Amino acid sequence: MNGDDQRAHPGPDGGPGGGLGMPPVPADFALRVLQRAGVPRERYDTYARLDTAAGGLYVAATTEAITGAALAAGGLTPERFEELHRRRTGRSAIPTTKRFPGLMTALRTGRARNLPLDPGPADGAEAAVLRAVRAIPAGQLRPLSWIARETGLPTAGQVEPLVGLLARNPLVVLVPCHRVTHENGVPCDAAYLPAIGDALRSAEGVDMTEVHRWSHSGTVFLGSATTRIYCHPTCAHARRITAPHRVPFADAREAHRAGYRACKSCRPLPA
């Protein structure tokens, strides 16, 4: 890129920015240039910068699906995002002020399962992991062993390789890897710093103080003394258990020995 390059890049609010001492570049200028030049749409994606609880989020998309998402935390610039997107997908990323349909609602509610996502080149295991993570409801957490079970991968001694796959998540926030924990309940946060994960979880109503208290006490599941059902602690059903009726369990075997059965909603691993 030379000093005369005047491509439009989003400013802090997602709008176009201008060069030093130059007037602002018109919105979607670069996109309009490509369209006027007749460049085929399949040769480039568009992207916008949006606000989230963890700061700015760059989201790229074709006309049919979202193809990439990366948090601006850590100093990720529009130019760097474009470079990484081109390296991963083979297509250019052009700034725009238009958001993909349904994206703003998905970010506001934490419910992105209905958004069409295209993670790009991915082997079978990686694609399966991304699908499993997408299935975790907003405001809930699941351990790595749960992800392994959902993907059909062996659970014994095979959960840690999942961390590497999560670290390469090309659609952060939209594929909510901040909802994945280690076996002791401590958040995994393979794709970003814990403070970012905490911000995303808190925005979804996850009480991180309580999560850390469970992990320190060894509580992996919560049972209800009235229904005799045990759940992941952040399951919607577990949240309705009143304090006098909560029964903590260190594992599924302990819950089964006490005569409890697994929740059919959050589906904890069997003993």
PDB file of C-alpha atoms in Angstrom:
ATOM      1  CA  MET A   1       0.000   0.000   0.000  1.00  0.00           C
ATOM      2  CA  ASN A   2       1.490   3.390  -0.966  1.00  0.00           C
ATOM      3  CA  GLY A   3       0.805   6.857   0.422  1.00  0.00           C
ATOM      4  CA  ASP A   4      -1.720   7.637  -2.324  1.00  0.00           C
ATOM      5  CA  ASP A   5      -4.010   4.733  -1.395  1.00  0.00           C
ATOM      6  CA  GLN A   6      -7.364   6.296  -0.470  1.00  0.00           C
ATOM      7  CA  ARG A   7      -9.431   3.177   0.179  1.00  0.00           C
ATOM      8  CA  ALA A   8     -12.335   3.712   2.555  1.00  0.00           C
ATOM      9  CA  HIS A   9     -11.827   2.102   5.944  1.00  0.00           C
ATOM     10  CA  PRO A  10     -14.384   2.144   8.734  1.00  0.00           C
ATOM     11  CA  GLY A  11     -13.866   4.693  11.475  1.00  0.00           C
ATOM     12  CA  PRO A  12     -14.442   3.864  15.171  1.00  0.00           C
ATOM     13  CA  ASP A  13     -18.204   3.972  14.699  1.00  0.00           C
ATOM     14  CA  GLY A  14     -18.172   1.728  11.624  1.00  0.00           C
ATOM     15  CA  GLY A  15     -18.396   4.669   9.215  1.00  0.00           C
ATOM     16  CA  PRO A  16     -15.749   5.617   6.648  1.00  0.00           C
ATOM     17  CA  GLY A  17     -12.602   7.428   7.644  1.00  0.00           C
ATOM     18  CA  GLY A  18     -10.391   9.796   5.687  1.00  0.00           C
ATOM     19  CA  GLY A  19      -6.674  10.223   5.374  1.00  0.00           C
ATOM     20  CA  LEU A  20      -4.729  12.731   7.474  1.00  0.00           C
ATOM     21  CA  GLY A  21      -5.562  16.237   6.274  1.00  0.00           C
ATOM     22  CA  MET A  22      -7.996  14.935   3.669  1.00  0.00           C
ATOM     23  CA  PRO A  23     -11.808  15.135   3.544  1.00  0.00           C
ATOM     24  CA  PRO A  24     -13.721  12.032   4.638  1.00  0.00           C
ATOM     25  CA  VAL A  25     -14.082   9.372   1.965  1.00  0.00           C
ATOM     26  CA  PRO A  26     -17.747   8.890   0.970  1.00  0.00           C
ATOM     27  CA  ALA A  27     -19.519   5.938   2.565  1.00  0.00           C
ATOM     28  CA  ASP A  28     -19.060   2.665   0.650  1.00  0.00           C
ATOM     29  CA  PHE A  29     -16.746   4.436  -1.825  1.00  0.00           C
ATOM     30  CA  ALA A  30     -14.517   1.400  -2.440  1.00  0.00           C
ATOM     31  CA  LEU A  31     -17.547  -0.847  -2.830  1.00  0.00           C
ATOM     32  CA  ARG A  32     -19.134   1.465  -5.376  1.00  0.00           C
ATOM     33  CA  VAL A  33     -15.880   1.581  -7.345  1.00  0.00           C
ATOM     34  CA  LEU A  34     -15.813  -2.228  -7.587  1.00  0.00           C
ATOM     35  CA  GLN A  35     -19.442  -2.338  -8.625  1.00  0.00           C
ATOM     36  CA  ARG A  36     -18.958   0.328 -11.292  1.00  0.00           C
ATOM     37  CA  ALA A  37     -15.894  -1.531 -12.564  1.00  0.00           C
ATOM     38  CA  GLY A  38     -17.939  -4.723 -12.897  1.00  0.00           C
ATOM     39  CA  VAL A  39     -15.764  -6.802 -10.557  1.00  0.00           C
ATOM     40  CA  PRO A  40     -17.617 -10.108  -9.955  1.00  0.00           C
ATOM     41  CA  ARG A  41     -19.210 -10.230  -6.500  1.00  0.00           C
ATOM     42  CA  GLU A  42     -17.739 -13.651  -5.783  1.00  0.00           C
ATOM     43  CA  ARG A  43     -14.254 -12.147  -5.815  1.00  0.00           C
ATOM     44  CA  TYR A  44     -14.754 -10.086  -2.677  1.00  0.00           C
ATOM     45  CA  ASP A  45     -16.669  -9.974   0.604  1.00  0.00           C
ATOM     46  CA  THR A  46     -17.857  -6.866   2.397  1.00  0.00           C
ATOM     47  CA  TYR A  47     -17.320  -6.152   6.074  1.00  0.00           C
ATOM     48  CA  ALA A  48     -18.539  -3.774   8.761  1.00  0.00           C
ATOM     49  CA  ARG A  49     -17.367  -2.914  12.266  1.00  0.00           C
ATOM     50  CA  LEU A  50     -19.963  -3.370  14.994  1.00  0.00           C
ATOM     51  CA  ASP A  51     -20.007  -2.796  18.732  1.00  0.00           C
ATOM     52  CA  THR A  52     -20.190  -5.679  21.217  1.00  0.00           C
ATOM     53  CA  ALA A  53     -19.797  -6.052  24.966  1.00  0.00           C
ATOM     54  CA  ALA A  54     -16.135  -6.885  24.287  1.00  0.00           C
ATOM     55  CA  GLY A  55     -15.512  -3.944  21.955  1.00  0.00           C
ATOM     56  CA  GLY A  56     -15.470  -3.670  18.186  1.00  0.00           C
ATOM     57  CA  LEU A  57     -16.177  -6.696  16.006  1.00  0.00           C
ATOM     58  CA  TYR A  58     -15.318  -6.887  12.315  1.00  0.00           C
ATOM     59  CA  VAL A  59     -17.820  -9.053  10.426  1.00  0.00           C
ATOM     60  CA  ALA A  60     -17.307 -10.034   6.772  1.00  0.00           C
ATOM     61  CA  ALA A  61     -19.943 -11.569   4.529  1.00  0.00           C
ATOM     62  CA  THR A  62     -20.975 -12.520   1.039  1.00  0.00           C
ATOM     63  CA  THR A  63     -24.531 -11.798  -0.082  1.00  0.00           C
ATOM     64  CA  GLU A  64     -25.542 -15.206   1.290  1.00  0.00           C
ATOM     65  CA  ALA A  65     -23.538 -15.885   4.462  1.00  0.00           C
ATOM     66  CA  ILE A  66     -21.208 -14.433   7.072  1.00  0.00           C
ATOM     67  CA  THR A  67     -17.667 -15.520   6.289  1.00  0.00           C
ATOM     68  CA  GLY A  68     -15.536 -14.123   9.087  1.00  0.00           C
ATOM     69  CA  ALA A  69     -15.626 -12.307  12.411  1.00  0.00           C
ATOM     70  CA  ALA A  70     -12.774 -10.979  14.538  1.00  0.00           C
ATOM     71  CA  LEU A  71     -12.656  -8.766  17.607  1.00  0.00           C
ATOM     72  CA  ALA A  72     -10.787  -5.476  17.366  1.00  0.00           C
ATOM     73  CA  ALA A  73      -9.346  -6.051  20.862  1.00  0.00           C
ATOM     74  CA  GLY A  74      -5.575  -6.190  20.836  1.00  0.00           C
ATOM     75  CA  GLY A  75      -5.262  -3.510  18.180  1.00  0.00           C
ATOM     76  CA  LEU A  76      -6.655  -5.338  15.146  1.00  0.00           C
ATOM     77  CA  THR A  77      -6.935  -2.694  12.436  1.00  0.00           C
ATOM     78  CA  PRO A  78      -9.188  -2.762   9.369  1.00  0.00           C
ATOM     79  CA  GLU A  79      -6.115  -3.298   7.170  1.00  0.00           C
ATOM     80  CA  ARG A  80      -4.964  -6.234   9.279  1.00  0.00           C
ATOM     81  CA  PHE A  81      -8.457  -7.744   9.283  1.00  0.00           C
ATOM     82  CA  GLU A  82      -8.558  -7.463   5.486  1.00  0.00           C
ATOM     83  CA  GLU A  83      -5.176  -9.152   5.228  1.00  0.00           C
ATOM     84  CA  LEU A  84      -6.152 -12.029   7.516  1.00  0.00           C
ATOM     85  CA  HIS A  85      -9.478 -12.493   5.739  1.00  0.00           C
ATOM     86  CA  ARG A  86      -7.828 -12.589   2.309  1.00  0.00           C
ATOM     87  CA  ARG A  87      -5.235 -15.076   3.552  1.00  0.00           C
ATOM     88  CA  ARG A  88      -7.924 -17.378   4.985  1.00  0.00           C
ATOM     89  CA  THR A  89     -10.580 -17.174   2.261  1.00  0.00           C
ATOM     90  CA  GLY A  90      -8.703 -16.047  -0.854  1.00  0.00           C
ATOM     91  CA  ARG A  91     -11.117 -13.111  -1.257  1.00  0.00           C
ATOM     92  CA  SER A  92     -10.726  -9.407  -0.591  1.00  0.00           C
ATOM     93  CA  ALA A  93     -12.716  -7.747   2.197  1.00  0.00           C
ATOM     94  CA  ILE A  94     -14.216  -4.377   1.298  1.00  0.00           C
ATOM     95  CA  PRO A  95     -15.573  -2.013   3.996  1.00  0.00           C
ATOM     96  CA  THR A  96     -19.267  -1.176   3.950  1.00  0.00           C
ATOM     97  CA  THR A  97     -21.775   0.567   6.179  1.00  0.00           C
ATOM     98  CA  LYS A  98     -24.403  -2.129   5.575  1.00  0.00           C
ATOM     99  CA  ARG A  99     -24.866  -4.914   8.110  1.00  0.00           C
ATOM    100  CA  PHE A 100     -25.739  -8.468   7.158  1.00  0.00           C
ATOM    101  CA  PRO A 101     -29.506  -9.051   7.660  1.00  0.00           C
ATOM    102  CA  GLY A 102     -30.272 -10.258  11.190  1.00  0.00           C
ATOM    103  CA  LEU A 103     -26.732  -9.644  12.452  1.00  0.00           C
ATOM    104  CA  MET A 104     -27.539  -6.789  14.824  1.00  0.00           C
ATOM    105  CA  THR A 105     -30.389  -8.748  16.426  1.00  0.00           C
ATOM    106  CA  ALA A 106     -28.155 -11.805  16.820  1.00  0.00           C
ATOM    107  CA  LEU A 107     -25.466  -9.771  18.559  1.00  0.00           C
ATOM    108  CA  ARG A 108     -27.965  -8.025  20.819  1.00  0.00           C
ATOM    109  CA  THR A 109     -29.679 -11.256  21.926  1.00  0.00           C
ATOM    110  CA  GLY A 110     -26.727 -13.650  21.739  1.00  0.00           C
ATOM    111  CA  ARG A 111     -28.792 -15.915  19.506  1.00  0.00           C
ATOM    112  CA  ALA A 112     -26.910 -16.408  16.254  1.00  0.00           C
ATOM    113  CA  ARG A 113     -27.882 -20.005  15.474  1.00  0.00           C
ATOM    114  CA  ASN A 114     -30.158 -18.957  12.602  1.00  0.00           C
ATOM    115  CA  LEU A 115     -27.562 -16.804  10.889  1.00  0.00           C
ATOM    116  CA  PRO A 116     -26.039 -18.428   7.779  1.00  0.00           C
ATOM    117  CA  LEU A 117     -22.330 -18.869   8.528  1.00  0.00           C
ATOM    118  CA  ASP A 118     -19.593 -20.018   6.183  1.00  0.00           C
ATOM    119  CA  PRO A 119     -16.344 -20.708   8.068  1.00  0.00           C
ATOM    120  CA  GLY A 120     -14.463 -21.394   4.844  1.00  0.00           C
ATOM    121  CA  PRO A 121     -11.952 -24.232   4.462  1.00  0.00           C
ATOM    122  CA  ALA A 122     -12.369 -26.577   7.435  1.00  0.00           C
ATOM    123  CA  ASP A 123     -11.818 -30.283   7.925  1.00  0.00           C
ATOM    124  CA  GLY A 124     -14.550 -32.528   9.291  1.00  0.00           C
ATOM    125  CA  ALA A 125     -13.487 -32.265  12.937  1.00  0.00           C
ATOM    126  CA  GLU A 126     -13.211 -28.472  12.865  1.00  0.00           C
ATOM    127  CA  ALA A 127     -16.589 -28.048  11.167  1.00  0.00           C
ATOM    128  CA  ALA A 128     -18.199 -30.424  13.682  1.00  0.00           C
ATOM    129  CA  VAL A 129     -16.732 -28.491  16.627  1.00  0.00           C
ATOM    130  CA  LEU A 130     -18.013 -25.182  15.263  1.00  0.00           C
ATOM    131  CA  ARG A 131     -21.499 -26.684  14.840  1.00  0.00           C
ATOM    132  CA  ALA A 132     -21.477 -28.027  18.398  1.00  0.00           C
ATOM    133  CA  VAL A 133     -20.376 -24.688  19.860  1.00  0.00           C
ATOM    134  CA  ARG A 134     -23.138 -22.901  17.939  1.00  0.00           C
ATOM    135  CA  ALA A 135     -25.674 -25.152  19.672  1.00  0.00           C
ATOM    136  CA  ILE A 136     -24.799 -23.860  23.165  1.00  0.00           C
ATOM    137  CA  PRO A 137     -27.638 -21.521  24.205  1.00  0.00           C
ATOM    138  CA  ALA A 138     -26.954 -17.910  25.111  1.00  0.00           C
ATOM    139  CA  GLY A 139     -26.162 -17.472  28.799  1.00  0.00           C
ATOM    140  CA  GLN A 140     -25.095 -21.101  29.251  1.00  0.00           C
ATOM    141  CA  LEU A 141     -21.731 -22.877  29.436  1.00  0.00           C
ATOM    142  CA  ARG A 142     -20.623 -26.359  28.368  1.00  0.00           C
ATOM    143  CA  PRO A 143     -17.358 -28.232  29.069  1.00  0.00           C
ATOM    144  CA  LEU A 144     -14.939 -29.492  26.429  1.00  0.00           C
ATOM    145  CA  SER A 145     -16.088 -33.068  27.048  1.00  0.00           C
ATOM    146  CA  TRP A 146     -19.629 -32.037  26.074  1.00  0.00           C
ATOM    147  CA  ILE A 147     -18.282 -30.622  22.796  1.00  0.00           C
ATOM    148  CA  ALA A 148     -16.396 -33.871  22.196  1.00  0.00           C
ATOM    149  CA  ARG A 149     -19.557 -35.889  22.803  1.00  0.00           C
ATOM    150  CA  GLU A 150     -21.604 -33.707  20.438  1.00  0.00           C
ATOM    151  CA  THR A 151     -19.025 -34.058  17.674  1.00  0.00           C
ATOM    152  CA  GLY A 152     -18.684 -37.805  18.086  1.00  0.00           C
ATOM    153  CA  LEU A 153     -15.045 -37.512  19.128  1.00  0.00           C
ATOM    154  CA  PRO A 154     -13.725 -39.797  21.885  1.00  0.00           C
ATOM    155  CA  THR A 155     -14.020 -38.098  25.255  1.00  0.00           C
ATOM    156  CA  ALA A 156     -11.241 -39.970  27.072  1.00  0.00           C
ATOM    157  CA  GLY A 157      -8.014 -38.009  26.729  1.00  0.00           C
ATOM    158  CA  GLN A 158      -9.182 -36.235  23.596  1.00  0.00           C
ATOM    159  CA  VAL A 159     -10.651 -32.975  24.854  1.00  0.00           C
ATOM    160  CA  GLU A 160      -7.509 -30.825  24.936  1.00  0.00           C
ATOM    161  CA  PRO A 161      -6.953 -30.950  21.145  1.00  0.00           C
ATOM    162  CA  LEU A 162     -10.308 -29.174  20.923  1.00  0.00           C
ATOM    163  CA  VAL A 163      -8.681 -26.113  22.465  1.00  0.00           C
ATOM    164  CA  GLY A 164      -6.540 -25.693  19.363  1.00  0.00           C
ATOM    165  CA  LEU A 165      -9.615 -25.834  17.137  1.00  0.00           C
ATOM    166  CA  LEU A 166     -11.392 -23.239  19.275  1.00  0.00           C
ATOM    167  CA  ALA A 167      -8.332 -20.978  19.141  1.00  0.00           C
ATOM    168  CA  ARG A 168      -8.691 -20.896  15.348  1.00  0.00           C
ATOM    169  CA  ASN A 169     -12.385 -19.980  15.468  1.00  0.00           C
ATOM    170  CA  PRO A 170     -12.901 -17.808  12.343  1.00  0.00           C
ATOM    171  CA  LEU A 171     -16.285 -16.537  13.534  1.00  0.00           C
ATOM    172  CA  VAL A 172     -15.756 -15.423  17.128  1.00  0.00           C
ATOM    173  CA  VAL A 173     -18.796 -14.248  19.093  1.00  0.00           C
ATOM    174  CA  LEU A 174     -21.119 -15.636  16.386  1.00  0.00           C
ATOM    175  CA  VAL A 175     -19.696 -19.110  17.044  1.00  0.00           C
ATOM    176  CA  PRO A 176     -19.709 -18.528  20.814  1.00  0.00           C
ATOM    177  CA  CYS A 177     -16.553 -20.244  22.026  1.00  0.00           C
ATOM    178  CA  HIS A 178     -16.766 -18.001  25.107  1.00  0.00           C
ATOM    179  CA  ARG A 179     -19.452 -20.482  26.284  1.00  0.00           C
ATOM    180  CA  VAL A 180     -16.955 -23.374  26.458  1.00  0.00           C
ATOM    181  CA  THR A 181     -15.202 -24.335  29.699  1.00  0.00           C
ATOM    182  CA  HIS A 182     -12.601 -26.781  30.912  1.00  0.00           C
ATOM    183  CA  GLU A 183     -13.828 -29.802  32.851  1.00  0.00           C
ATOM    184  CA  ASN A 184     -13.595 -27.971  36.188  1.00  0.00           C
ATOM    185  CA  GLY A 185     -15.881 -25.194  34.940  1.00  0.00           C
ATOM    186  CA  VAL A 186     -13.156 -22.618  34.316  1.00  0.00           C
ATOM    187  CA  PRO A 187     -13.837 -20.841  30.991  1.00  0.00           C
ATOM    188  CA  CYS A 188     -11.605 -22.005  28.159  1.00  0.00           C
ATOM    189  CA  ASP A 189     -11.279 -18.706  26.223  1.00  0.00           C
ATOM    190  CA  ALA A 190      -8.895 -20.191  23.671  1.00  0.00           C
ATOM    191  CA  ALA A 191      -9.607 -17.523  21.047  1.00  0.00           C
ATOM    192  CA  TYR A 192      -9.082 -14.430  23.227  1.00  0.00           C
ATOM    193  CA  LEU A 193      -8.120 -13.124  26.664  1.00  0.00           C
ATOM    194  CA  PRO A 194     -10.253 -14.115  29.694  1.00  0.00           C
ATOM    195  CA  ALA A 195     -11.355 -10.501  30.260  1.00  0.00           C
ATOM    196  CA  ILE A 196     -12.951 -10.503  26.812  1.00  0.00           C
ATOM    197  CA  GLY A 197     -14.696 -13.799  27.473  1.00  0.00           C
ATOM    198  CA  ASP A 198     -15.930 -12.509  30.830  1.00  0.00           C
ATOM    199  CA  ALA A 199     -17.401  -9.415  29.150  1.00  0.00           C
ATOM    200  CA  LEU A 200     -19.249 -11.540  26.583  1.00  0.00           C
ATOM    201  CA  ARG A 201     -20.531 -13.961  29.215  1.00  0.00           C
ATOM    202  CA  SER A 202     -21.637 -11.190  31.561  1.00  0.00           C
ATOM    203  CA  ALA A 203     -23.550  -9.544  28.709  1.00  0.00           C
ATOM    204  CA  GLU A 204     -25.472 -12.817  28.360  1.00  0.00           C
ATOM    205  CA  GLY A 205     -26.351 -12.878  32.044  1.00  0.00           C
ATOM    206  CA  VAL A 206     -23.743 -15.395  33.192  1.00  0.00           C
ATOM    207  CA  ASP A 207     -22.730 -14.635  36.782  1.00  0.00           C
ATOM    208  CA  MET A 208     -18.955 -15.096  36.555  1.00  0.00           C
ATOM    209  CA  THR A 209     -18.528 -14.740  40.328  1.00  0.00           C
ATOM    210  CA  GLU A 210     -20.801 -17.727  40.770  1.00  0.00           C
ATOM    211  CA  VAL A 211     -19.081 -19.657  37.964  1.00  0.00           C
ATOM    212  CA  HIS A 212     -15.687 -19.185  39.639  1.00  0.00           C
ATOM    213  CA  ARG A 213     -17.176 -20.208  42.985  1.00  0.00           C
ATOM    214  CA  TRP A 214     -18.475 -23.469  41.472  1.00  0.00           C
ATOM    215  CA  SER A 215     -15.135 -24.254  39.859  1.00  0.00           C
ATOM    216  CA  HIS A 216     -13.211 -23.593  43.091  1.00  0.00           C
ATOM    217  CA  SER A 217     -15.592 -25.755  45.124  1.00  0.00           C
ATOM    218  CA  GLY A 218     -15.420 -28.660  42.663  1.00  0.00           C
ATOM    219  CA  THR A 219     -19.090 -28.375  41.681  1.00  0.00           C
ATOM    220  CA  VAL A 220     -19.589 -29.560  38.106  1.00  0.00           C
ATOM    221  CA  PHE A 221     -23.342 -30.213  38.187  1.00  0.00           C
ATOM    222  CA  LEU A 222     -26.300 -28.925  40.187  1.00  0.00           C
ATOM    223  CA  GLY A 223     -29.163 -31.197  41.142  1.00  0.00           C
ATOM    224  CA  SER A 224     -32.676 -30.325  42.245  1.00  0.00           C
ATOM    225  CA  ALA A 225     -33.807 -32.025  45.438  1.00  0.00           C
ATOM    226  CA  THR A 226     -37.417 -31.730  44.231  1.00  0.00           C
ATOM    227  CA  THR A 227     -37.146 -33.045  40.651  1.00  0.00           C
ATOM    228  CA  ARG A 228     -34.131 -35.337  41.222  1.00  0.00           C
ATOM    229  CA  ILE A 229     -32.592 -34.013  37.999  1.00  0.00           C
ATOM    230  CA  TYR A 230     -29.023 -32.725  37.632  1.00  0.00           C
ATOM    231  CA  CYS A 231     -27.881 -30.087  35.135  1.00  0.00           C
ATOM    232  CA  HIS A 232     -24.957 -27.981  34.072  1.00  0.00           C
ATOM    233  CA  PRO A 233     -24.993 -25.067  36.553  1.00  0.00           C
ATOM    234  CA  THR A 234     -25.830 -22.470  33.881  1.00  0.00           C
ATOM    235  CA  CYS A 235     -28.662 -24.506  32.358  1.00  0.00           C
ATOM    236  CA  ALA A 236     -31.958 -22.605  32.317  1.00  0.00           C
ATOM    237  CA  HIS A 237     -33.470 -25.317  34.520  1.00  0.00           C
ATOM    238  CA  ALA A 238     -30.608 -25.162  37.037  1.00  0.00           C
ATOM    239  CA  ARG A 239     -31.099 -21.417  37.401  1.00  0.00           C
ATOM    240  CA  ARG A 240     -34.633 -22.034  38.640  1.00  0.00           C
ATOM    241  CA  ILE A 241     -33.504 -24.283  41.491  1.00  0.00           C
ATOM    242  CA  THR A 242     -33.915 -22.352  44.745  1.00  0.00           C
ATOM    243  CA  ALA A 243     -30.935 -22.306  47.088  1.00  0.00           C
ATOM    244  CA  PRO A 244     -32.390 -24.704  49.712  1.00  0.00           C
ATOM    245  CA  HIS A 245     -33.011 -27.330  47.006  1.00  0.00           C
ATOM    246  CA  ARG A 246     -29.654 -27.160  45.211  1.00  0.00           C
ATOM    247  CA  VAL A 247     -27.515 -30.286  45.471  1.00  0.00           C
ATOM    248  CA  PRO A 248     -23.934 -29.932  44.153  1.00  0.00           C
ATOM    249  CA  PHE A 249     -22.213 -32.846  42.418  1.00  0.00           C
ATOM    250  CA  ALA A 250     -18.574 -33.275  41.443  1.00  0.00           C
ATOM    251  CA  ASP A 251     -19.414 -35.575  38.530  1.00  0.00           C
ATOM    252  CA  ALA A 252     -22.227 -37.518  36.897  1.00  0.00           C
ATOM    253  CA  ARG A 253     -21.327 -40.724  38.733  1.00  0.00           C
ATOM    254  CA  GLU A 254     -21.929 -39.031  42.071  1.00  0.00           C
ATOM    255  CA  ALA A 255     -25.285 -37.715  40.843  1.00  0.00           C
ATOM    256  CA  HIS A 256     -26.372 -41.156  39.627  1.00  0.00           C
ATOM    257  CA  ARG A 257     -25.380 -42.787  42.903  1.00  0.00           C
ATOM    258  CA  ALA A 258     -27.619 -40.264  44.665  1.00  0.00           C
ATOM    259  CA  GLY A 259     -30.543 -41.282  42.431  1.00  0.00           C
ATOM    260  CA  TYR A 260     -30.548 -38.274  40.093  1.00  0.00           C
ATOM    261  CA  ARG A 261     -31.059 -38.396  36.321  1.00  0.00           C
ATOM    262  CA  ALA A 262     -29.555 -36.148  33.661  1.00  0.00           C
ATOM    263  CA  CYS A 263     -31.388 -33.088  32.380  1.00  0.00           C
ATOM    264  CA  LYS A 264     -32.862 -33.646  28.924  1.00  0.00           C
ATOM    265  CA  SER A 265     -32.303 -30.019  28.007  1.00  0.00           C
ATOM    266  CA  CYS A 266     -28.577 -29.438  28.705  1.00  0.00           C
ATOM    267  CA  ARG A 267     -27.793 -33.185  28.382  1.00  0.00           C
ATOM    268  CA  PRO A 268     -24.758 -33.574  30.673  1.00  0.00           C
ATOM    269  CA  LEU A 269     -22.424 -36.460  29.962  1.00  0.00           C
ATOM    270  CA  PRO A 270     -23.638 -39.752  31.467  1.00  0.00           C
ATOM    271  CA  ALA A 271     -21.751 -41.435  34.269  1.00  0.00           C
TER     272      ALA A 271
END
